[in-house]
Amino acid sequence: MIDAGTRLYCVFGNPARHSKGPVIHNAAFKDKGVNAVYLAFEVQDAAGAVQSVRTLDIQGASVTIPFKESIMEHLDWIDPAASAIGAVNTIVNKGGVLKGYNTDCQAAVAPLIPFGISGKTVCIVGAGGAARAVAHGIAAQNGDIIITNRTEQKGRALAEAVGARFIPGNKMADIPADVVINTTSIGMTPDVDQISFPPEAIRSEMVVMDVVYTPLKTRLLRTAEQKGCTTIDGLSMFIAQAAAQFELWTGIIPDVDLMRNIVIKN
Ligand code: ATR
């Protein structure tokens, strides 16, 4: 029951209306008997979003596209790992002190570990906050990283930060990748016909992963599947990063199967 003691959690993003965050976190709150509610807020600026956390005493927030980097300067403390990555996807309100964490990094790399990353050529499409987290995770596993991005300057900066090569977007078809990871919003609902990697450059030996999970099968993954590639959808990363957020906020480990099933059903 929602009452005067109910605490507020939320996601800040733009777009944010497609987010499955409310579905999974509210299910987990109910399951664990936590008197809290989680809402999606489509906001215009990071400063205003953080001010609302302070004003309304919001207990915690997920941060998504395009605020994972710009939110950092408005927080009171950044976890050293998030600081090294250069992106925050989780805010924890500890008695009025706003702390920033990154739960994307480990969540992104976990589903790739069974395929062996060390020595593999991993192409990361994008250079935003999600890309930073993925790149740091892959670098920690000794993957040979190639960054490609629409905005060259941003792509080169990330490549330099993680000791990777940069290849411009118009040369993507030449990338000799073993693994391709889309970290951009390309292909996300409603723009489901967009694809983040040239279809003609997808080869059957590749492992292709998308961080987009709406739809679950993006055009990138459908194309890769048709070509016989191993594909990894965005849901595993999404659930893993959300479960880690829930634990940071409540100190309780949520039921990840419940989280996964509720996303698939909704
Ligand atoms: P987040 O912090 O959540 O990762 P972001 O910092 O806005 O979000 O980064 C989004 C990434 O997706 C960027 O690499 C962006 O490319 P630019 O650096 O050129 O902006 C990429 N991106 C988003 N929409 C895109 C599109 N339609 N085509 C190509 N790249 C796109």
Short mmCIF file of C-alpha atoms and ligand atoms in Angstrom, two decimals:
data_model
loop_
_atom_site.label_atom_id
_atom_site.label_comp_id
_atom_site.label_asym_id
_atom_site.label_seq_id
_atom_site.Cartn_x
_atom_site.Cartn_y
_atom_site.Cartn_z
CA MET A 1 0.00 0.00 0.00
CA ILE A 2 1.24 3.50 -0.81
CA ASP A 3 1.15 5.65 2.35
CA ALA A 4 2.98 8.57 3.95
CA GLY A 5 5.97 6.34 4.66
CA THR A 6 6.42 5.20 1.06
CA ARG A 7 9.90 6.12 -0.26
CA LEU A 8 10.49 7.23 -3.85
CA TYR A 9 13.02 5.80 -6.34
CA CYS A 10 13.15 6.65 -10.04
CA VAL A 11 14.93 6.59 -13.37
CA PHE A 12 16.11 9.77 -15.09
CA GLY A 13 16.51 9.59 -18.85
CA ASN A 14 15.44 10.95 -22.19
CA PRO A 15 13.78 8.96 -23.58
CA ALA A 16 12.62 7.19 -20.42
CA ARG A 17 9.03 6.21 -21.14
CA HIS A 18 10.03 2.83 -22.61
CA SER A 19 12.03 1.92 -19.49
CA LYS A 20 11.34 -1.40 -17.82
CA GLY A 21 12.90 -0.07 -14.61
CA PRO A 22 9.52 0.64 -12.97
CA VAL A 23 8.25 -2.85 -13.76
CA ILE A 24 11.22 -4.71 -12.29
CA HIS A 25 12.02 -2.50 -9.30
CA ASN A 26 8.38 -2.23 -8.20
CA ALA A 27 8.03 -6.02 -8.49
CA ALA A 28 11.20 -6.47 -6.42
CA PHE A 29 10.04 -3.94 -3.77
CA LYS A 30 6.76 -5.84 -3.43
CA ASP A 31 8.50 -9.22 -3.35
CA LYS A 32 10.89 -8.09 -0.58
CA GLY A 33 8.25 -6.13 1.40
CA VAL A 34 9.98 -2.76 0.90
CA ASN A 35 7.59 0.22 1.22
CA ALA A 36 8.82 2.08 -1.87
CA VAL A 37 7.76 3.03 -5.36
CA TYR A 38 9.87 3.52 -8.53
CA LEU A 39 8.82 5.91 -11.32
CA ALA A 40 10.21 6.90 -14.73
CA PHE A 41 10.99 10.60 -15.22
CA GLU A 42 11.76 11.90 -18.69
CA VAL A 43 13.87 14.94 -17.85
CA GLN A 44 15.63 17.69 -19.79
CA ASP A 45 18.75 18.33 -17.72
CA ALA A 46 20.99 16.58 -15.22
CA ALA A 47 21.22 19.52 -12.80
CA GLY A 48 17.44 19.77 -12.48
CA ALA A 49 17.12 16.02 -12.02
CA VAL A 50 19.67 15.99 -9.17
CA GLN A 51 18.03 19.02 -7.56
CA SER A 52 14.72 17.12 -7.53
CA VAL A 53 16.42 14.23 -5.69
CA ARG A 54 17.52 16.68 -3.00
CA THR A 55 14.21 18.56 -2.85
CA LEU A 56 11.94 15.50 -2.72
CA ASP A 57 14.40 13.33 -0.76
CA ILE A 58 14.25 10.67 -3.49
CA GLN A 59 16.12 7.68 -2.04
CA GLY A 60 17.79 6.46 -5.19
CA ALA A 61 17.78 6.83 -8.94
CA SER A 62 18.84 5.00 -12.08
CA VAL A 63 20.49 7.24 -14.66
CA THR A 64 20.24 6.45 -18.34
CA ILE A 65 20.76 7.97 -21.81
CA PRO A 66 21.93 10.74 -22.15
CA PHE A 67 22.82 11.67 -18.56
CA LYS A 68 25.33 9.05 -17.40
CA GLU A 69 28.27 11.43 -17.75
CA SER A 70 26.66 14.84 -17.24
CA ILE A 71 25.04 13.81 -13.94
CA MET A 72 28.42 13.25 -12.25
CA GLU A 73 29.37 16.87 -11.54
CA HIS A 74 26.13 17.38 -9.60
CA LEU A 75 26.66 14.55 -7.10
CA ASP A 76 28.47 14.75 -3.75
CA TRP A 77 30.63 11.63 -4.04
CA ILE A 78 31.57 9.27 -6.87
CA ASP A 79 32.61 5.67 -6.32
CA PRO A 80 36.26 5.26 -7.50
CA ALA A 81 35.28 2.58 -10.05
CA ALA A 82 32.58 4.83 -11.54
CA SER A 83 35.08 7.67 -11.53
CA ALA A 84 37.60 5.59 -13.51
CA ILE A 85 34.87 4.61 -15.99
CA GLY A 86 33.69 8.22 -16.26
CA ALA A 87 29.99 7.37 -16.01
CA VAL A 88 27.37 6.93 -13.30
CA ASN A 89 24.17 4.91 -13.75
CA THR A 90 23.09 4.77 -10.10
CA ILE A 91 22.47 7.47 -7.46
CA VAL A 92 22.19 6.49 -3.80
CA ASN A 93 20.84 9.09 -1.35
CA LYS A 94 22.64 8.41 1.94
CA GLY A 95 20.99 10.78 4.41
CA GLY A 96 21.13 13.71 1.98
CA VAL A 97 24.59 12.87 0.56
CA LEU A 98 24.17 11.86 -3.09
CA LYS A 99 26.57 9.09 -4.12
CA GLY A 100 27.20 7.93 -7.69
CA TYR A 101 27.98 4.33 -8.72
CA ASN A 102 28.29 2.36 -11.95
CA THR A 103 26.64 -1.06 -12.07
CA ASP A 104 26.81 -1.31 -15.91
CA CYS A 105 30.44 -2.36 -16.21
CA GLN A 106 30.34 -5.79 -14.58
CA ALA A 107 26.81 -6.39 -15.84
CA ALA A 108 27.92 -5.87 -19.46
CA VAL A 109 30.93 -8.12 -19.33
CA ALA A 110 29.40 -11.03 -17.40
CA PRO A 111 27.43 -12.54 -20.35
CA LEU A 112 30.54 -12.34 -22.60
CA ILE A 113 32.94 -14.07 -20.23
CA PRO A 114 31.85 -17.62 -21.27
CA PHE A 115 32.95 -16.81 -24.85
CA GLY A 116 36.45 -15.75 -23.76
CA ILE A 117 37.31 -12.09 -24.25
CA SER A 118 41.08 -12.17 -23.80
CA GLY A 119 42.82 -11.60 -27.15
CA LYS A 120 39.55 -11.23 -29.06
CA THR A 121 38.89 -8.16 -31.20
CA VAL A 122 35.89 -6.43 -29.65
CA CYS A 123 34.17 -3.63 -31.58
CA ILE A 124 32.25 -1.24 -29.35
CA VAL A 125 29.75 0.93 -31.22
CA GLY A 126 29.25 4.24 -29.39
CA ALA A 127 31.27 6.39 -27.01
CA GLY A 128 28.75 7.52 -24.39
CA GLY A 129 28.36 6.47 -20.79
CA ALA A 130 27.31 2.91 -21.56
CA ALA A 131 30.25 2.55 -23.96
CA ARG A 132 32.67 3.76 -21.28
CA ALA A 133 31.41 1.12 -18.85
CA VAL A 134 31.56 -1.66 -21.44
CA ALA A 135 35.02 -0.58 -22.67
CA HIS A 136 36.49 -0.58 -19.15
CA GLY A 137 35.02 -4.02 -18.49
CA ILE A 138 36.40 -5.44 -21.76
CA ALA A 139 39.80 -3.80 -21.18
CA ALA A 140 39.96 -5.43 -17.73
CA GLN A 141 39.47 -8.80 -19.48
CA ASN A 142 42.32 -8.03 -21.94
CA GLY A 143 40.10 -7.73 -25.00
CA ASP A 144 41.56 -5.94 -28.05
CA ILE A 145 39.11 -3.04 -28.36
CA ILE A 146 38.06 -1.03 -31.41
CA ILE A 147 35.79 1.95 -30.78
CA THR A 148 33.59 3.33 -33.53
CA ASN A 149 31.31 6.32 -33.08
CA ARG A 150 29.27 8.87 -35.03
CA THR A 151 31.15 11.77 -33.40
CA GLU A 152 34.82 11.10 -34.11
CA GLN A 153 36.26 13.32 -31.39
CA LYS A 154 34.27 11.56 -28.67
CA GLY A 155 35.15 8.15 -30.05
CA ARG A 156 38.87 8.94 -30.19
CA ALA A 157 38.81 10.26 -26.62
CA LEU A 158 37.29 7.02 -25.31
CA ALA A 159 39.69 4.92 -27.40
CA GLU A 160 42.63 6.79 -25.92
CA ALA A 161 41.27 6.43 -22.37
CA VAL A 162 41.06 2.62 -22.60
CA GLY A 163 44.08 2.00 -24.87
CA ALA A 164 41.92 1.07 -27.86
CA ARG A 165 41.92 1.84 -31.57
CA PHE A 166 39.35 4.16 -33.15
CA ILE A 167 37.73 3.49 -36.54
CA PRO A 168 35.33 6.09 -37.99
CA GLY A 169 31.68 5.16 -38.52
CA ASN A 170 32.03 5.12 -42.33
CA LYS A 171 34.79 2.46 -42.07
CA MET A 172 32.81 0.10 -39.84
CA ALA A 173 32.47 -2.50 -42.58
CA ASP A 174 36.28 -3.00 -42.48
CA ILE A 175 36.42 -3.82 -38.76
CA PRO A 176 37.78 -7.36 -38.22
CA ALA A 177 35.70 -7.98 -35.10
CA ASP A 178 35.16 -11.23 -33.20
CA VAL A 179 32.65 -9.51 -30.94
CA VAL A 180 30.39 -6.52 -31.74
CA ILE A 181 28.64 -4.63 -28.94
CA ASN A 182 26.12 -1.88 -29.63
CA THR A 183 26.05 0.61 -26.75
CA THR A 184 24.04 3.31 -28.54
CA SER A 185 20.27 3.78 -28.61
CA ILE A 186 20.19 2.86 -32.32
CA GLY A 187 17.39 0.33 -32.94
CA MET A 188 15.51 1.19 -29.76
CA THR A 189 11.72 1.48 -29.84
CA PRO A 190 10.26 3.33 -31.76
CA ASP A 191 13.17 3.44 -34.27
CA VAL A 192 13.29 -0.34 -34.62
CA ASP A 193 14.34 -0.30 -38.30
CA GLN A 194 17.68 1.33 -37.50
CA ILE A 195 20.81 -0.79 -37.25
CA SER A 196 24.05 0.16 -35.51
CA PHE A 197 26.50 -2.03 -37.50
CA PRO A 198 26.52 -2.59 -41.28
CA PRO A 199 24.59 -5.83 -41.99
CA GLU A 200 27.03 -6.80 -44.77
CA ALA A 201 29.91 -6.73 -42.25
CA ILE A 202 28.28 -9.23 -39.88
CA ARG A 203 29.91 -12.67 -40.18
CA SER A 204 28.65 -15.97 -38.77
CA GLU A 205 31.68 -16.41 -36.43
CA MET A 206 30.86 -13.19 -34.57
CA VAL A 207 29.32 -12.81 -31.14
CA VAL A 208 26.90 -9.87 -31.39
CA MET A 209 25.55 -8.12 -28.30
CA ASP A 210 23.12 -5.24 -27.98
CA VAL A 211 22.57 -3.22 -24.80
CA VAL A 212 19.16 -2.12 -26.16
CA TYR A 213 16.42 -4.32 -24.69
CA THR A 214 13.31 -2.66 -26.17
CA PRO A 215 12.74 -4.50 -28.42
CA LEU A 216 14.44 -7.61 -27.08
CA LYS A 217 15.41 -8.59 -30.63
CA THR A 218 16.76 -5.45 -32.24
CA ARG A 219 17.35 -5.34 -35.98
CA LEU A 220 21.06 -5.86 -35.20
CA LEU A 221 20.35 -9.08 -33.30
CA ARG A 222 17.81 -10.34 -35.84
CA THR A 223 20.30 -9.80 -38.66
CA ALA A 224 23.09 -11.46 -36.68
CA GLU A 225 20.84 -14.41 -35.85
CA GLN A 226 19.91 -14.85 -39.52
CA LYS A 227 23.63 -14.98 -40.35
CA GLY A 228 24.22 -17.67 -37.72
CA CYS A 229 26.02 -15.53 -35.11
CA THR A 230 25.82 -16.04 -31.38
CA THR A 231 23.65 -13.19 -30.06
CA ILE A 232 23.27 -11.70 -26.58
CA ASP A 233 20.28 -9.45 -25.97
CA GLY A 234 20.22 -6.43 -23.66
CA LEU A 235 18.08 -8.07 -21.03
CA SER A 236 20.84 -9.96 -19.20
CA MET A 237 22.88 -6.77 -18.78
CA PHE A 238 19.80 -4.78 -17.87
CA ILE A 239 18.72 -7.23 -15.17
CA ALA A 240 22.23 -7.57 -13.73
CA GLN A 241 22.78 -3.80 -13.48
CA ALA A 242 19.30 -3.33 -11.97
CA ALA A 243 19.82 -6.08 -9.39
CA ALA A 244 23.07 -4.42 -8.31
CA GLN A 245 21.24 -1.08 -8.01
CA PHE A 246 18.51 -2.63 -5.89
CA GLU A 247 21.13 -4.03 -3.54
CA LEU A 248 22.91 -0.66 -3.28
CA TRP A 249 19.61 1.05 -2.41
CA THR A 250 18.11 -1.47 0.00
CA GLY A 251 20.91 -3.78 1.10
CA ILE A 252 18.70 -6.64 -0.11
CA ILE A 253 19.62 -9.03 -2.93
CA PRO A 254 16.60 -9.19 -5.26
CA ASP A 255 15.22 -12.26 -7.02
CA VAL A 256 16.72 -11.87 -10.52
CA ASP A 257 14.48 -14.60 -12.01
CA LEU A 258 11.44 -12.63 -10.85
CA MET A 259 12.91 -9.48 -12.46
CA ARG A 260 13.62 -11.27 -15.75
CA ASN A 261 10.20 -12.96 -15.92
CA ILE A 262 8.33 -9.75 -15.27
CA VAL A 263 10.17 -7.96 -18.10
CA ILE A 264 9.44 -10.81 -20.52
CA LYS A 265 5.73 -10.79 -19.52
CA ASN A 266 5.39 -7.00 -19.88
P1 ATR B 1 24.77 7.18 -22.48
O1 ATR B 1 25.50 8.04 -21.53
O2 ATR B 1 23.54 6.61 -21.90
O3 ATR B 1 25.61 6.12 -23.14
P2 ATR B 1 25.17 9.19 -24.47
O4 ATR B 1 26.31 9.72 -23.67
O5 ATR B 1 24.19 10.17 -25.04
O6 ATR B 1 24.28 8.17 -23.63
O7 ATR B 1 25.76 8.29 -25.61
C1 ATR B 1 24.98 7.77 -26.60
C2 ATR B 1 25.88 7.17 -27.69
O8 ATR B 1 25.02 6.73 -28.74
C3 ATR B 1 26.86 8.12 -28.30
O9 ATR B 1 28.00 7.41 -28.70
C4 ATR B 1 26.09 8.64 -29.52
O10 ATR B 1 26.92 9.09 -30.56
P3 ATR B 1 27.54 10.59 -30.55
O11 ATR B 1 28.75 10.54 -29.66
O12 ATR B 1 27.86 10.87 -31.96
O13 ATR B 1 26.44 11.48 -30.00
C5 ATR B 1 25.40 7.38 -29.94
N1 ATR B 1 24.19 7.61 -30.71
C6 ATR B 1 22.96 7.91 -30.23
N2 ATR B 1 22.07 8.01 -31.23
C7 ATR B 1 22.75 7.77 -32.38
C8 ATR B 1 22.40 7.72 -33.75
N3 ATR B 1 21.15 7.93 -34.17
N4 ATR B 1 23.36 7.42 -34.65
C9 ATR B 1 24.62 7.19 -34.26
N5 ATR B 1 25.03 7.23 -32.96
C10 ATR B 1 24.10 7.51 -32.04
#
